[in-house]
């Protein structure tokens, strides 16, 4: 007969699903832009999708001021309904072992509470979800691409051994590719990557 200790040990060994969502062009569309400067002058403005693929030219640098503005996010961000509902459902259905996180290319906002309130205003359970700001890692090595910083965050979670499945929704193929590359290091983890169409919220299985 199974002892109480053995029963509890089995319960502890149970693993869960990690759900991962992006913000820009996945959960929300906003008017925030990444400014490209050269010699102190603005040479280009990039939306989230353009930023994912843009390569800095000699002498250029990023200005992420708008992406750190909670007021711009609050005023301009519009939920992408299908993805918003999918994320809400993931949180509501998760078990004790499951976890839902958001990984954004943005760094810290200038007003954290205003940023979080935007989610609450649309009925999203943001207080049950941790927001990983992958952009904060860029300060350690300037110019590091978003898929690399997101990859660092993903590895942090997978290395815990708490999950046997990870599902990720993102509008950038490069971010989904890094998930699949990193998950290959954890053969006991099933990885599912979904490419999001920012215009419709529809998704397709990526590779």
PDB file of C-alpha atoms in Angstrom:
ATOM      1  CA  UNK A   1       0.000   0.000   0.000  1.00  0.00           C
ATOM      2  CA  UNK A   2       1.289   3.461  -0.952  1.00  0.00           C
ATOM      3  CA  UNK A   3       2.397   5.563   1.991  1.00  0.00           C
ATOM      4  CA  UNK A   4       1.366   9.192   2.439  1.00  0.00           C
ATOM      5  CA  UNK A   5       4.977  10.245   1.846  1.00  0.00           C
ATOM      6  CA  UNK A   6       5.123   8.370  -1.478  1.00  0.00           C
ATOM      7  CA  UNK A   7       1.797   9.894  -2.531  1.00  0.00           C
ATOM      8  CA  UNK A   8       2.975  13.430  -1.754  1.00  0.00           C
ATOM      9  CA  UNK A   9       6.271  12.798  -3.517  1.00  0.00           C
ATOM     10  CA  UNK A  10       4.399  11.793  -6.677  1.00  0.00           C
ATOM     11  CA  UNK A  11       2.264  14.907  -6.442  1.00  0.00           C
ATOM     12  CA  UNK A  12       5.381  17.065  -6.160  1.00  0.00           C
ATOM     13  CA  UNK A  13       6.920  15.434  -9.237  1.00  0.00           C
ATOM     14  CA  UNK A  14       3.983  16.412 -11.421  1.00  0.00           C
ATOM     15  CA  UNK A  15       4.956  18.910 -14.083  1.00  0.00           C
ATOM     16  CA  UNK A  16       2.924  21.582 -15.805  1.00  0.00           C
ATOM     17  CA  UNK A  17       2.533  23.643 -18.952  1.00  0.00           C
ATOM     18  CA  UNK A  18       4.241  27.008 -19.415  1.00  0.00           C
ATOM     19  CA  UNK A  19       2.202  29.417 -21.566  1.00  0.00           C
ATOM     20  CA  UNK A  20       4.148  32.328 -23.054  1.00  0.00           C
ATOM     21  CA  UNK A  21       2.652  35.403 -24.730  1.00  0.00           C
ATOM     22  CA  UNK A  22       4.204  38.441 -26.374  1.00  0.00           C
ATOM     23  CA  UNK A  23       2.649  41.906 -25.962  1.00  0.00           C
ATOM     24  CA  UNK A  24       3.219  44.010 -29.077  1.00  0.00           C
ATOM     25  CA  UNK A  25       1.387  42.754 -32.176  1.00  0.00           C
ATOM     26  CA  UNK A  26       0.326  39.659 -30.243  1.00  0.00           C
ATOM     27  CA  UNK A  27      -1.886  40.823 -27.365  1.00  0.00           C
ATOM     28  CA  UNK A  28      -2.025  44.530 -28.265  1.00  0.00           C
ATOM     29  CA  UNK A  29      -1.479  46.871 -31.204  1.00  0.00           C
ATOM     30  CA  UNK A  30      -0.094  50.229 -30.158  1.00  0.00           C
ATOM     31  CA  UNK A  31       1.447  53.344 -31.663  1.00  0.00           C
ATOM     32  CA  UNK A  32       4.708  53.035 -29.725  1.00  0.00           C
ATOM     33  CA  UNK A  33       7.751  53.356 -31.978  1.00  0.00           C
ATOM     34  CA  UNK A  34      11.435  52.559 -31.650  1.00  0.00           C
ATOM     35  CA  UNK A  35      13.359  55.615 -32.820  1.00  0.00           C
ATOM     36  CA  UNK A  36      16.533  55.149 -34.861  1.00  0.00           C
ATOM     37  CA  UNK A  37      19.021  57.970 -34.416  1.00  0.00           C
ATOM     38  CA  UNK A  38      22.279  58.909 -36.083  1.00  0.00           C
ATOM     39  CA  UNK A  39      24.419  61.846 -35.023  1.00  0.00           C
ATOM     40  CA  UNK A  40      21.655  62.893 -32.637  1.00  0.00           C
ATOM     41  CA  UNK A  41      19.037  63.074 -35.376  1.00  0.00           C
ATOM     42  CA  UNK A  42      16.005  60.853 -35.993  1.00  0.00           C
ATOM     43  CA  UNK A  43      16.479  58.870 -39.191  1.00  0.00           C
ATOM     44  CA  UNK A  44      13.685  56.335 -38.849  1.00  0.00           C
ATOM     45  CA  UNK A  45      10.773  55.186 -36.678  1.00  0.00           C
ATOM     46  CA  UNK A  46      10.027  51.478 -36.350  1.00  0.00           C
ATOM     47  CA  UNK A  47       6.934  49.668 -35.177  1.00  0.00           C
ATOM     48  CA  UNK A  48       7.305  46.416 -33.248  1.00  0.00           C
ATOM     49  CA  UNK A  49       7.343  44.202 -36.329  1.00  0.00           C
ATOM     50  CA  UNK A  50       9.910  46.353 -38.131  1.00  0.00           C
ATOM     51  CA  UNK A  51      12.119  46.481 -35.049  1.00  0.00           C
ATOM     52  CA  UNK A  52      12.304  42.673 -34.963  1.00  0.00           C
ATOM     53  CA  UNK A  53      14.088  42.574 -38.316  1.00  0.00           C
ATOM     54  CA  UNK A  54      15.865  45.946 -38.560  1.00  0.00           C
ATOM     55  CA  UNK A  55      19.671  45.916 -38.494  1.00  0.00           C
ATOM     56  CA  UNK A  56      21.378  49.049 -37.283  1.00  0.00           C
ATOM     57  CA  UNK A  57      23.594  50.746 -39.833  1.00  0.00           C
ATOM     58  CA  UNK A  58      26.984  52.184 -38.860  1.00  0.00           C
ATOM     59  CA  UNK A  59      26.548  55.125 -36.492  1.00  0.00           C
ATOM     60  CA  UNK A  60      22.892  54.372 -35.726  1.00  0.00           C
ATOM     61  CA  UNK A  61      21.451  53.695 -32.289  1.00  0.00           C
ATOM     62  CA  UNK A  62      18.088  52.779 -30.739  1.00  0.00           C
ATOM     63  CA  UNK A  63      15.945  55.142 -28.712  1.00  0.00           C
ATOM     64  CA  UNK A  64      13.343  53.139 -26.751  1.00  0.00           C
ATOM     65  CA  UNK A  65      11.762  56.125 -24.986  1.00  0.00           C
ATOM     66  CA  UNK A  66       8.303  55.560 -26.488  1.00  0.00           C
ATOM     67  CA  UNK A  67       8.377  51.863 -25.623  1.00  0.00           C
ATOM     68  CA  UNK A  68       8.972  52.783 -21.995  1.00  0.00           C
ATOM     69  CA  UNK A  69       6.077  55.235 -21.866  1.00  0.00           C
ATOM     70  CA  UNK A  70       3.100  53.910 -19.935  1.00  0.00           C
ATOM     71  CA  UNK A  71       0.970  56.859 -21.046  1.00  0.00           C
ATOM     72  CA  UNK A  72       1.504  56.089 -24.754  1.00  0.00           C
ATOM     73  CA  UNK A  73       0.692  52.453 -24.091  1.00  0.00           C
ATOM     74  CA  UNK A  74      -2.441  53.336 -22.135  1.00  0.00           C
ATOM     75  CA  UNK A  75      -3.691  55.824 -24.746  1.00  0.00           C
ATOM     76  CA  UNK A  76      -2.954  53.886 -27.923  1.00  0.00           C
ATOM     77  CA  UNK A  77      -2.854  50.147 -27.160  1.00  0.00           C
ATOM     78  CA  UNK A  78      -5.814  48.201 -28.549  1.00  0.00           C
ATOM     79  CA  UNK A  79      -6.330  44.515 -27.680  1.00  0.00           C
ATOM     80  CA  UNK A  80      -6.110  41.944 -30.469  1.00  0.00           C
ATOM     81  CA  UNK A  81      -9.343  40.212 -29.510  1.00  0.00           C
ATOM     82  CA  UNK A  82      -8.661  36.600 -30.507  1.00  0.00           C
ATOM     83  CA  UNK A  83      -5.268  36.508 -28.829  1.00  0.00           C
ATOM     84  CA  UNK A  84      -6.502  38.406 -25.799  1.00  0.00           C
ATOM     85  CA  UNK A  85      -9.241  35.832 -25.287  1.00  0.00           C
ATOM     86  CA  UNK A  86      -6.781  32.975 -25.821  1.00  0.00           C
ATOM     87  CA  UNK A  87      -4.474  34.355 -23.138  1.00  0.00           C
ATOM     88  CA  UNK A  88      -7.370  34.932 -20.733  1.00  0.00           C
ATOM     89  CA  UNK A  89      -8.448  31.326 -21.269  1.00  0.00           C
ATOM     90  CA  UNK A  90      -4.935  30.001 -20.649  1.00  0.00           C
ATOM     91  CA  UNK A  91      -4.808  31.734 -17.274  1.00  0.00           C
ATOM     92  CA  UNK A  92      -8.313  30.680 -16.231  1.00  0.00           C
ATOM     93  CA  UNK A  93      -7.735  27.012 -17.113  1.00  0.00           C
ATOM     94  CA  UNK A  94      -4.246  26.556 -15.694  1.00  0.00           C
ATOM     95  CA  UNK A  95      -3.663  24.071 -12.896  1.00  0.00           C
ATOM     96  CA  UNK A  96      -1.444  24.523  -9.871  1.00  0.00           C
ATOM     97  CA  UNK A  97       1.535  23.220 -11.857  1.00  0.00           C
ATOM     98  CA  UNK A  98       0.909  25.422 -14.903  1.00  0.00           C
ATOM     99  CA  UNK A  99       2.131  28.976 -15.348  1.00  0.00           C
ATOM    100  CA  UNK A 100       1.397  31.804 -17.774  1.00  0.00           C
ATOM    101  CA  UNK A 101       3.939  34.537 -18.429  1.00  0.00           C
ATOM    102  CA  UNK A 102       4.361  37.446 -20.794  1.00  0.00           C
ATOM    103  CA  UNK A 103       7.759  38.057 -22.391  1.00  0.00           C
ATOM    104  CA  UNK A 104       8.067  41.469 -23.997  1.00  0.00           C
ATOM    105  CA  UNK A 105      10.964  43.047 -25.847  1.00  0.00           C
ATOM    106  CA  UNK A 106      10.260  46.188 -23.833  1.00  0.00           C
ATOM    107  CA  UNK A 107      12.255  47.144 -20.763  1.00  0.00           C
ATOM    108  CA  UNK A 108      10.741  48.656 -17.609  1.00  0.00           C
ATOM    109  CA  UNK A 109       7.874  51.117 -18.038  1.00  0.00           C
ATOM    110  CA  UNK A 110       8.054  54.549 -16.453  1.00  0.00           C
ATOM    111  CA  UNK A 111       4.813  53.850 -14.563  1.00  0.00           C
ATOM    112  CA  UNK A 112       4.376  50.155 -13.786  1.00  0.00           C
ATOM    113  CA  UNK A 113       0.922  50.549 -12.238  1.00  0.00           C
ATOM    114  CA  UNK A 114      -0.456  52.459 -15.232  1.00  0.00           C
ATOM    115  CA  UNK A 115       0.874  49.744 -17.539  1.00  0.00           C
ATOM    116  CA  UNK A 116      -0.735  46.946 -15.504  1.00  0.00           C
ATOM    117  CA  UNK A 117      -3.999  48.863 -15.180  1.00  0.00           C
ATOM    118  CA  UNK A 118      -4.348  48.866 -18.963  1.00  0.00           C
ATOM    119  CA  UNK A 119      -4.651  45.068 -18.837  1.00  0.00           C
ATOM    120  CA  UNK A 120      -7.100  45.194 -15.936  1.00  0.00           C
ATOM    121  CA  UNK A 121      -9.249  47.729 -17.790  1.00  0.00           C
ATOM    122  CA  UNK A 122      -9.792  45.122 -20.495  1.00  0.00           C
ATOM    123  CA  UNK A 123     -10.556  42.320 -18.057  1.00  0.00           C
ATOM    124  CA  UNK A 124      -7.195  40.589 -18.303  1.00  0.00           C
ATOM    125  CA  UNK A 125      -5.987  38.818 -15.095  1.00  0.00           C
ATOM    126  CA  UNK A 126      -2.561  40.466 -15.230  1.00  0.00           C
ATOM    127  CA  UNK A 127      -2.081  40.082 -11.470  1.00  0.00           C
ATOM    128  CA  UNK A 128      -1.872  36.307 -12.021  1.00  0.00           C
ATOM    129  CA  UNK A 129       0.736  36.667 -14.768  1.00  0.00           C
ATOM    130  CA  UNK A 130       4.373  37.729 -14.496  1.00  0.00           C
ATOM    131  CA  UNK A 131       5.665  40.138 -17.136  1.00  0.00           C
ATOM    132  CA  UNK A 132       9.262  39.417 -18.139  1.00  0.00           C
ATOM    133  CA  UNK A 133      10.873  42.538 -19.640  1.00  0.00           C
ATOM    134  CA  UNK A 134      13.490  41.012 -21.925  1.00  0.00           C
ATOM    135  CA  UNK A 135      14.533  44.493 -22.990  1.00  0.00           C
ATOM    136  CA  UNK A 136      16.205  44.948 -19.616  1.00  0.00           C
ATOM    137  CA  UNK A 137      18.838  42.393 -20.673  1.00  0.00           C
ATOM    138  CA  UNK A 138      19.894  44.546 -23.614  1.00  0.00           C
ATOM    139  CA  UNK A 139      21.707  46.886 -21.222  1.00  0.00           C
ATOM    140  CA  UNK A 140      24.302  44.175 -20.578  1.00  0.00           C
ATOM    141  CA  UNK A 141      25.218  44.058 -24.245  1.00  0.00           C
ATOM    142  CA  UNK A 142      24.012  46.906 -26.420  1.00  0.00           C
ATOM    143  CA  UNK A 143      22.407  45.907 -29.675  1.00  0.00           C
ATOM    144  CA  UNK A 144      21.484  42.371 -28.576  1.00  0.00           C
ATOM    145  CA  UNK A 145      18.567  41.196 -30.704  1.00  0.00           C
ATOM    146  CA  UNK A 146      15.188  40.547 -29.140  1.00  0.00           C
ATOM    147  CA  UNK A 147      15.134  36.821 -29.906  1.00  0.00           C
ATOM    148  CA  UNK A 148      18.365  36.401 -27.940  1.00  0.00           C
ATOM    149  CA  UNK A 149      17.101  38.240 -24.845  1.00  0.00           C
ATOM    150  CA  UNK A 150      13.805  36.359 -25.015  1.00  0.00           C
ATOM    151  CA  UNK A 151      15.772  33.152 -25.330  1.00  0.00           C
ATOM    152  CA  UNK A 152      17.602  33.897 -22.087  1.00  0.00           C
ATOM    153  CA  UNK A 153      14.255  34.253 -20.311  1.00  0.00           C
ATOM    154  CA  UNK A 154      12.853  31.063 -21.837  1.00  0.00           C
ATOM    155  CA  UNK A 155      15.917  29.079 -20.780  1.00  0.00           C
ATOM    156  CA  UNK A 156      15.536  30.368 -17.224  1.00  0.00           C
ATOM    157  CA  UNK A 157      12.086  28.807 -16.986  1.00  0.00           C
ATOM    158  CA  UNK A 158      12.840  25.574 -18.811  1.00  0.00           C
ATOM    159  CA  UNK A 159      15.920  24.949 -16.687  1.00  0.00           C
ATOM    160  CA  UNK A 160      13.751  24.741 -13.556  1.00  0.00           C
ATOM    161  CA  UNK A 161      12.485  21.334 -14.650  1.00  0.00           C
ATOM    162  CA  UNK A 162       8.965  22.359 -13.604  1.00  0.00           C
ATOM    163  CA  UNK A 163       7.405  21.983 -17.041  1.00  0.00           C
ATOM    164  CA  UNK A 164       6.938  19.167 -19.524  1.00  0.00           C
ATOM    165  CA  UNK A 165       5.213  21.379 -22.097  1.00  0.00           C
ATOM    166  CA  UNK A 166       5.688  24.946 -23.295  1.00  0.00           C
ATOM    167  CA  UNK A 167       3.401  26.872 -25.638  1.00  0.00           C
ATOM    168  CA  UNK A 168       4.446  30.229 -27.074  1.00  0.00           C
ATOM    169  CA  UNK A 169       2.525  32.815 -29.110  1.00  0.00           C
ATOM    170  CA  UNK A 170       4.463  35.570 -30.877  1.00  0.00           C
ATOM    171  CA  UNK A 171       4.237  37.584 -34.086  1.00  0.00           C
ATOM    172  CA  UNK A 172       7.970  37.237 -34.828  1.00  0.00           C
ATOM    173  CA  UNK A 173       9.313  34.007 -36.327  1.00  0.00           C
ATOM    174  CA  UNK A 174      12.766  34.685 -34.855  1.00  0.00           C
ATOM    175  CA  UNK A 175      11.349  34.530 -31.324  1.00  0.00           C
ATOM    176  CA  UNK A 176       9.573  31.252 -32.051  1.00  0.00           C
ATOM    177  CA  UNK A 177      12.721  29.830 -33.659  1.00  0.00           C
ATOM    178  CA  UNK A 178      14.733  30.495 -30.508  1.00  0.00           C
ATOM    179  CA  UNK A 179      12.099  28.680 -28.443  1.00  0.00           C
ATOM    180  CA  UNK A 180      12.398  25.593 -30.636  1.00  0.00           C
ATOM    181  CA  UNK A 181      16.188  25.771 -30.570  1.00  0.00           C
ATOM    182  CA  UNK A 182      16.360  26.058 -26.773  1.00  0.00           C
ATOM    183  CA  UNK A 183      13.678  23.437 -26.149  1.00  0.00           C
ATOM    184  CA  UNK A 184      15.805  20.925 -28.067  1.00  0.00           C
ATOM    185  CA  UNK A 185      18.128  21.034 -25.049  1.00  0.00           C
ATOM    186  CA  UNK A 186      15.249  19.680 -22.953  1.00  0.00           C
ATOM    187  CA  UNK A 187      14.039  16.508 -24.737  1.00  0.00           C
ATOM    188  CA  UNK A 188      11.429  15.811 -22.052  1.00  0.00           C
ATOM    189  CA  UNK A 189       9.674  19.111 -22.807  1.00  0.00           C
ATOM    190  CA  UNK A 190       7.132  19.326 -25.628  1.00  0.00           C
ATOM    191  CA  UNK A 191       7.411  22.710 -27.365  1.00  0.00           C
ATOM    192  CA  UNK A 192       4.619  24.274 -29.396  1.00  0.00           C
ATOM    193  CA  UNK A 193       5.195  27.561 -31.229  1.00  0.00           C
ATOM    194  CA  UNK A 194       2.376  29.611 -32.746  1.00  0.00           C
ATOM    195  CA  UNK A 195       2.866  32.481 -35.189  1.00  0.00           C
ATOM    196  CA  UNK A 196       0.354  35.286 -34.668  1.00  0.00           C
ATOM    197  CA  UNK A 197      -1.138  37.450 -37.402  1.00  0.00           C
ATOM    198  CA  UNK A 198      -1.322  40.919 -35.784  1.00  0.00           C
ATOM    199  CA  UNK A 199      -4.142  42.025 -38.079  1.00  0.00           C
ATOM    200  CA  UNK A 200      -6.541  39.192 -37.295  1.00  0.00           C
ATOM    201  CA  UNK A 201      -5.248  37.446 -34.185  1.00  0.00           C
ATOM    202  CA  UNK A 202      -5.274  34.173 -36.121  1.00  0.00           C
ATOM    203  CA  UNK A 203      -2.441  31.731 -35.465  1.00  0.00           C
ATOM    204  CA  UNK A 204      -0.629  28.985 -37.330  1.00  0.00           C
ATOM    205  CA  UNK A 205       1.617  26.279 -35.910  1.00  0.00           C
ATOM    206  CA  UNK A 206       5.231  27.287 -36.535  1.00  0.00           C
ATOM    207  CA  UNK A 207       7.343  24.389 -37.786  1.00  0.00           C
TER     208      UNK A 207
END
